[in-house]
Amino acid sequence: MKPFLSTKDFMLSQEVFELYYHQELDMLETKPKPTDLGKYYSSEAYISHSDGKHSFFEKVYQYAKQFTIRKKVRLLRKYRGIQSKLLDLGAGTGDFLSHAKAKNWHINGVEPNSRARALAFKKGVVLNKEWDSLQGNSFDVITLWHVLEHLPDLKERIEAIVELLDPNGTLIVAVPNFKSFDAKYYKAFWAGYDVPRHLWHFSKDAISQLFETHGMDTIKIKPMWLDAFYVALLSERYKKRNFPWLRALSIGAWSNLLGLFTKEYSSHCYVLQKAQR
């Protein structure tokens, strides 16, 4: 089987990886899968595990993150009332859970990275290192903000997530979309691939099929507007082009505009619930 695309780890190792297309699920898989994934997260450049505000880029990222977090918590309230039990998987430095806690949600979270957990602890958010500590619990809402693409044992993890969800609960999953305009424009330089940290690359059909197998229905798909600009900016930096900010604004805006017609945005947020048969 020929690879769909060859790309590399632009952020850290510069190693080359290949993406293979799974026709039955309409998704891509990163190969080879590293045996030690942890080392690919051990970088100051991996901003999701950092609260850095040193460079102009970091300051803009942190400002955009806070804006997005407020929108995420408002989204929760559309499907569940406050004081519900919330689980955030891949909680990073805890900002989302911290804001949810301030809005009277009962929070819980998992984050494997010790540095990120330490930063979350300073914000009053205590995170679990492993999923195993959650056994026997159930949650009204479970969120995975750009986390599903990182999970090595994908189908097993999805099964575990569904088991943790209350029968009337809501699951919210955000992932990049390799069928977006910006993905097609940047090709191997598209930052949404982020190999090898991103092991899977999803389409809307892939998400629907993967979760339907476990009794979940997709009830809403929402665009994540700011992702197009962030991913475009990283992609421009990987290409080492002049005027990256200007180009990123242009490509991000064009991707969002085309998405209004194609319904294929840079990233999608999926709202899922257990099927009521």
Short mmCIF file of C-alpha atoms in Angstrom, two decimals:
data_model
loop_
_atom_site.label_atom_id
_atom_site.label_comp_id
_atom_site.label_asym_id
_atom_site.label_seq_id
_atom_site.Cartn_x
_atom_site.Cartn_y
_atom_site.Cartn_z
CA MET A 1 0.00 0.00 0.00
CA LYS A 2 1.44 3.35 -1.03
CA PRO A 3 1.45 6.21 1.49
CA PHE A 4 -1.06 9.00 1.04
CA LEU A 5 1.61 11.54 1.98
CA SER A 6 5.11 11.78 3.43
CA THR A 7 5.75 14.50 5.98
CA LYS A 8 8.04 15.12 8.92
CA ASP A 9 8.25 16.30 12.50
CA PHE A 10 8.97 19.95 11.79
CA MET A 11 8.72 20.96 15.45
CA LEU A 12 11.35 18.74 17.04
CA SER A 13 13.11 15.73 15.53
CA GLN A 14 12.88 16.42 11.76
CA GLU A 15 12.19 12.68 11.31
CA VAL A 16 10.15 11.63 8.28
CA PHE A 17 6.83 9.80 8.70
CA GLU A 18 4.27 8.52 6.24
CA LEU A 19 0.50 8.78 6.31
CA TYR A 20 -1.52 5.80 5.10
CA TYR A 21 -5.14 6.04 4.02
CA HIS A 22 -7.80 3.73 5.50
CA GLN A 23 -10.50 3.72 2.87
CA GLU A 24 -13.15 1.97 4.97
CA LEU A 25 -12.95 4.65 7.66
CA ASP A 26 -11.86 7.58 5.49
CA MET A 27 -8.94 8.48 7.75
CA LEU A 28 -5.15 8.52 7.79
CA GLU A 29 -2.69 6.71 10.06
CA THR A 30 0.86 7.81 10.91
CA LYS A 31 3.58 5.22 10.39
CA PRO A 32 5.90 4.15 11.86
CA LYS A 33 4.48 4.64 15.33
CA PRO A 34 7.32 5.52 17.73
CA THR A 35 7.86 3.19 20.67
CA ASP A 36 8.71 6.17 22.89
CA LEU A 37 6.11 8.83 22.14
CA GLY A 38 6.96 10.81 25.26
CA LYS A 39 10.19 12.20 23.86
CA TYR A 40 8.29 13.93 21.05
CA TYR A 41 6.47 16.07 23.61
CA SER A 42 9.64 17.08 25.47
CA SER A 43 10.13 20.46 23.88
CA GLU A 44 9.57 24.09 24.81
CA ALA A 45 8.06 24.42 21.36
CA TYR A 46 5.14 22.16 22.34
CA ILE A 47 2.99 25.02 23.52
CA SER A 48 0.06 22.90 24.76
CA HIS A 49 2.20 21.85 27.74
CA SER A 50 3.40 25.37 28.44
CA ASP A 51 2.00 28.66 29.72
CA GLY A 52 4.79 30.58 28.00
CA LYS A 53 4.16 34.22 27.11
CA HIS A 54 7.65 35.23 26.06
CA SER A 55 7.43 35.59 22.30
CA PHE A 56 4.77 37.50 20.39
CA PHE A 57 3.51 34.19 19.01
CA GLU A 58 3.11 32.74 22.53
CA LYS A 59 1.27 35.83 23.73
CA VAL A 60 -1.17 35.66 20.82
CA TYR A 61 -1.65 31.93 21.38
CA GLN A 62 -2.43 32.36 25.08
CA TYR A 63 -4.87 35.18 24.38
CA ALA A 64 -6.65 33.10 21.73
CA LYS A 65 -6.69 30.11 24.11
CA GLN A 66 -8.49 32.09 26.80
CA PHE A 67 -11.04 33.34 24.28
CA THR A 68 -11.62 29.79 23.02
CA ILE A 69 -11.92 28.38 26.55
CA ARG A 70 -14.80 30.72 27.34
CA LYS A 71 -16.57 29.52 24.20
CA LYS A 72 -15.95 25.88 25.15
CA VAL A 73 -17.52 26.30 28.58
CA ARG A 74 -20.53 28.05 27.06
CA LEU A 75 -20.87 25.07 24.71
CA LEU A 76 -21.02 22.71 27.69
CA ARG A 77 -23.95 24.62 29.15
CA LYS A 78 -25.97 24.11 25.98
CA TYR A 79 -26.06 20.38 26.62
CA ARG A 80 -25.72 20.07 30.40
CA GLY A 81 -26.45 22.40 33.27
CA ILE A 82 -23.83 23.67 35.67
CA GLN A 83 -22.81 21.52 38.66
CA SER A 84 -22.61 18.50 36.35
CA LYS A 85 -19.62 16.15 36.43
CA LEU A 86 -17.05 17.06 33.77
CA LEU A 87 -14.06 14.99 32.66
CA ASP A 88 -11.41 16.50 30.41
CA LEU A 89 -9.03 13.99 28.84
CA GLY A 90 -5.65 15.41 27.82
CA ALA A 91 -6.22 18.43 30.05
CA GLY A 92 -2.86 20.10 29.36
CA THR A 93 -2.10 22.89 31.83
CA GLY A 94 -5.64 22.92 33.20
CA ASP A 95 -6.95 26.24 31.91
CA PHE A 96 -10.19 24.80 30.53
CA LEU A 97 -10.97 22.91 33.75
CA SER A 98 -10.02 25.93 35.85
CA HIS A 99 -12.54 28.08 33.99
CA ALA A 100 -15.20 25.34 34.19
CA LYS A 101 -14.59 25.01 37.93
CA ALA A 102 -15.16 28.75 38.32
CA LYS A 103 -18.51 28.24 36.59
CA ASN A 104 -19.52 25.60 39.16
CA TRP A 105 -18.75 22.43 37.23
CA HIS A 106 -17.48 19.42 39.19
CA ILE A 107 -14.21 18.79 37.38
CA ASN A 108 -11.88 15.88 36.81
CA GLY A 109 -9.08 15.49 34.30
CA VAL A 110 -6.27 13.34 32.96
CA GLU A 111 -2.91 14.58 31.70
CA PRO A 112 0.11 12.26 31.23
CA ASN A 113 2.70 15.05 31.00
CA SER A 114 4.18 15.85 34.42
CA ARG A 115 5.16 19.40 33.52
CA ALA A 116 1.64 20.24 32.39
CA ARG A 117 0.14 18.65 35.52
CA ALA A 118 2.41 20.79 37.69
CA LEU A 119 1.26 23.96 35.95
CA ALA A 120 -2.37 22.89 36.37
CA PHE A 121 -1.80 22.24 40.10
CA LYS A 122 -0.71 25.86 40.56
CA LYS A 123 -4.15 26.86 39.23
CA GLY A 124 -5.95 24.66 41.72
CA VAL A 125 -6.61 21.88 39.23
CA VAL A 126 -5.47 18.40 40.30
CA LEU A 127 -5.09 16.07 37.33
CA ASN A 128 -4.76 12.30 37.16
CA LYS A 129 -1.78 10.86 35.34
CA GLU A 130 -3.54 7.72 34.08
CA TRP A 131 -7.00 6.79 32.86
CA ASP A 132 -7.06 3.74 35.14
CA SER A 133 -7.78 5.94 38.16
CA LEU A 134 -11.19 6.78 36.67
CA GLN A 135 -12.55 3.23 36.70
CA GLY A 136 -15.93 2.94 38.37
CA ASN A 137 -16.80 6.61 37.76
CA SER A 138 -19.26 8.12 35.30
CA PHE A 139 -19.43 11.65 33.94
CA ASP A 140 -22.14 13.87 32.53
CA VAL A 141 -19.76 15.46 30.01
CA ILE A 142 -16.44 14.20 28.66
CA THR A 143 -14.26 16.43 26.52
CA LEU A 144 -11.25 15.76 24.31
CA TRP A 145 -9.90 19.01 22.87
CA HIS A 146 -7.43 17.92 20.19
CA VAL A 147 -6.60 14.73 22.07
CA LEU A 148 -8.18 11.85 20.14
CA GLU A 149 -5.53 12.07 17.41
CA HIS A 150 -2.82 11.42 20.02
CA LEU A 151 -4.17 8.12 21.40
CA PRO A 152 -2.17 5.02 20.38
CA ASP A 153 -4.87 2.39 21.03
CA LEU A 154 -7.66 4.29 19.33
CA LYS A 155 -10.55 1.83 19.31
CA GLU A 156 -9.82 0.59 22.83
CA ARG A 157 -9.65 4.16 24.12
CA ILE A 158 -12.94 5.08 22.46
CA GLU A 159 -14.57 2.09 24.13
CA ALA A 160 -13.16 3.20 27.50
CA ILE A 161 -14.40 6.77 26.97
CA VAL A 162 -17.92 5.60 26.16
CA GLU A 163 -17.95 3.40 29.28
CA LEU A 164 -17.10 6.45 31.43
CA LEU A 165 -19.97 8.48 29.97
CA ASP A 166 -23.33 8.61 31.76
CA PRO A 167 -26.18 7.08 29.68
CA ASN A 168 -27.60 10.59 29.20
CA GLY A 169 -24.19 12.21 28.95
CA THR A 170 -22.54 14.27 26.24
CA LEU A 171 -19.18 13.68 24.59
CA ILE A 172 -17.34 16.58 22.90
CA VAL A 173 -14.42 15.81 20.60
CA ALA A 174 -12.34 18.34 18.66
CA VAL A 175 -9.88 17.16 15.98
CA PRO A 176 -8.14 18.57 12.89
CA ASN A 177 -9.70 17.82 9.51
CA PHE A 178 -7.35 16.60 6.79
CA LYS A 179 -9.99 17.40 4.15
CA SER A 180 -9.93 21.13 4.83
CA PHE A 181 -8.66 23.67 2.33
CA ASP A 182 -5.62 24.56 4.45
CA ALA A 183 -4.63 20.87 4.65
CA LYS A 184 -4.79 20.58 0.87
CA TYR A 185 -2.98 23.89 0.40
CA TYR A 186 -0.03 23.17 2.71
CA LYS A 187 0.16 19.41 1.97
CA ALA A 188 3.22 17.94 3.76
CA PHE A 189 3.77 21.24 5.59
CA TRP A 190 0.28 21.29 7.11
CA ALA A 191 0.76 21.72 10.86
CA GLY A 192 -2.46 19.78 11.52
CA TYR A 193 -0.59 16.56 10.73
CA ASP A 194 1.92 17.22 13.56
CA VAL A 195 3.58 13.81 13.22
CA PRO A 196 4.33 11.69 15.14
CA ARG A 197 2.34 13.24 17.99
CA HIS A 198 -0.78 12.97 15.83
CA LEU A 199 -1.15 9.27 15.15
CA TRP A 200 -4.53 9.55 13.38
CA HIS A 201 -6.02 12.09 11.00
CA PHE A 202 -9.80 12.21 10.81
CA SER A 203 -12.57 13.11 8.42
CA LYS A 204 -16.20 13.68 9.45
CA ASP A 205 -17.08 10.20 8.19
CA ALA A 206 -14.28 8.66 10.27
CA ILE A 207 -15.49 10.22 13.51
CA SER A 208 -19.07 9.19 12.78
CA GLN A 209 -18.13 5.57 12.04
CA LEU A 210 -15.71 5.16 14.95
CA PHE A 211 -18.23 6.33 17.52
CA GLU A 212 -21.32 4.77 15.95
CA THR A 213 -19.62 1.41 16.45
CA HIS A 214 -19.78 2.13 20.19
CA GLY A 215 -23.38 3.31 20.22
CA MET A 216 -22.79 7.05 19.87
CA ASP A 217 -24.65 9.44 17.57
CA THR A 218 -23.17 12.68 16.26
CA ILE A 219 -25.75 15.36 17.00
CA LYS A 220 -23.77 18.46 16.04
CA ILE A 221 -20.59 19.36 14.13
CA LYS A 222 -19.20 22.85 14.73
CA PRO A 223 -16.26 24.61 13.06
CA MET A 224 -13.35 25.78 15.16
CA TRP A 225 -12.74 29.09 13.42
CA LEU A 226 -9.49 30.16 15.07
CA ASP A 227 -7.75 26.86 14.34
CA ALA A 228 -7.47 27.73 10.66
CA PHE A 229 -5.33 30.78 11.48
CA TYR A 230 -3.19 29.03 14.09
CA VAL A 231 -2.51 26.01 11.86
CA ALA A 232 -1.81 28.25 8.87
CA LEU A 233 0.70 30.30 10.88
CA LEU A 234 2.56 27.19 12.03
CA SER A 235 2.52 25.85 8.48
CA GLU A 236 3.96 29.11 7.16
CA ARG A 237 6.72 28.92 9.75
CA TYR A 238 7.51 25.35 8.70
CA LYS A 239 7.79 26.54 5.09
CA LYS A 240 10.06 29.40 6.26
CA ARG A 241 8.25 31.90 4.09
CA ASN A 242 8.38 35.66 4.29
CA PHE A 243 5.51 37.55 5.95
CA PRO A 244 4.11 34.42 7.70
CA TRP A 245 1.52 36.35 9.73
CA LEU A 246 0.07 38.03 6.66
CA ARG A 247 -0.01 34.81 4.67
CA ALA A 248 -1.55 32.90 7.60
CA LEU A 249 -4.33 35.42 7.99
CA SER A 250 -5.08 35.14 4.30
CA ILE A 251 -5.06 31.34 4.12
CA GLY A 252 -6.94 30.96 7.41
CA ALA A 253 -9.65 33.37 6.29
CA TRP A 254 -9.95 31.69 2.90
CA SER A 255 -10.17 28.24 4.50
CA ASN A 256 -12.99 29.40 6.78
CA LEU A 257 -14.79 31.08 3.90
CA LEU A 258 -14.63 27.97 1.74
CA GLY A 259 -15.78 25.94 4.72
CA LEU A 260 -19.09 27.80 4.65
CA PHE A 261 -19.77 26.05 1.34
CA THR A 262 -17.86 22.75 1.63
CA LYS A 263 -18.50 22.24 5.39
CA GLU A 264 -14.86 21.13 5.62
CA TYR A 265 -13.12 23.37 8.17
CA SER A 266 -9.56 23.23 9.49
CA SER A 267 -10.83 21.62 12.70
CA HIS A 268 -14.24 20.33 13.75
CA CYS A 269 -15.85 20.03 17.14
CA TYR A 270 -18.19 17.02 17.39
CA VAL A 271 -20.98 16.77 19.94
CA LEU A 272 -22.00 13.15 20.51
CA GLN A 273 -24.52 11.38 22.70
CA LYS A 274 -25.38 7.77 23.37
CA ALA A 275 -27.93 6.53 20.87
CA GLN A 276 -31.45 6.13 22.26
CA ARG A 277 -32.70 3.06 20.42
#
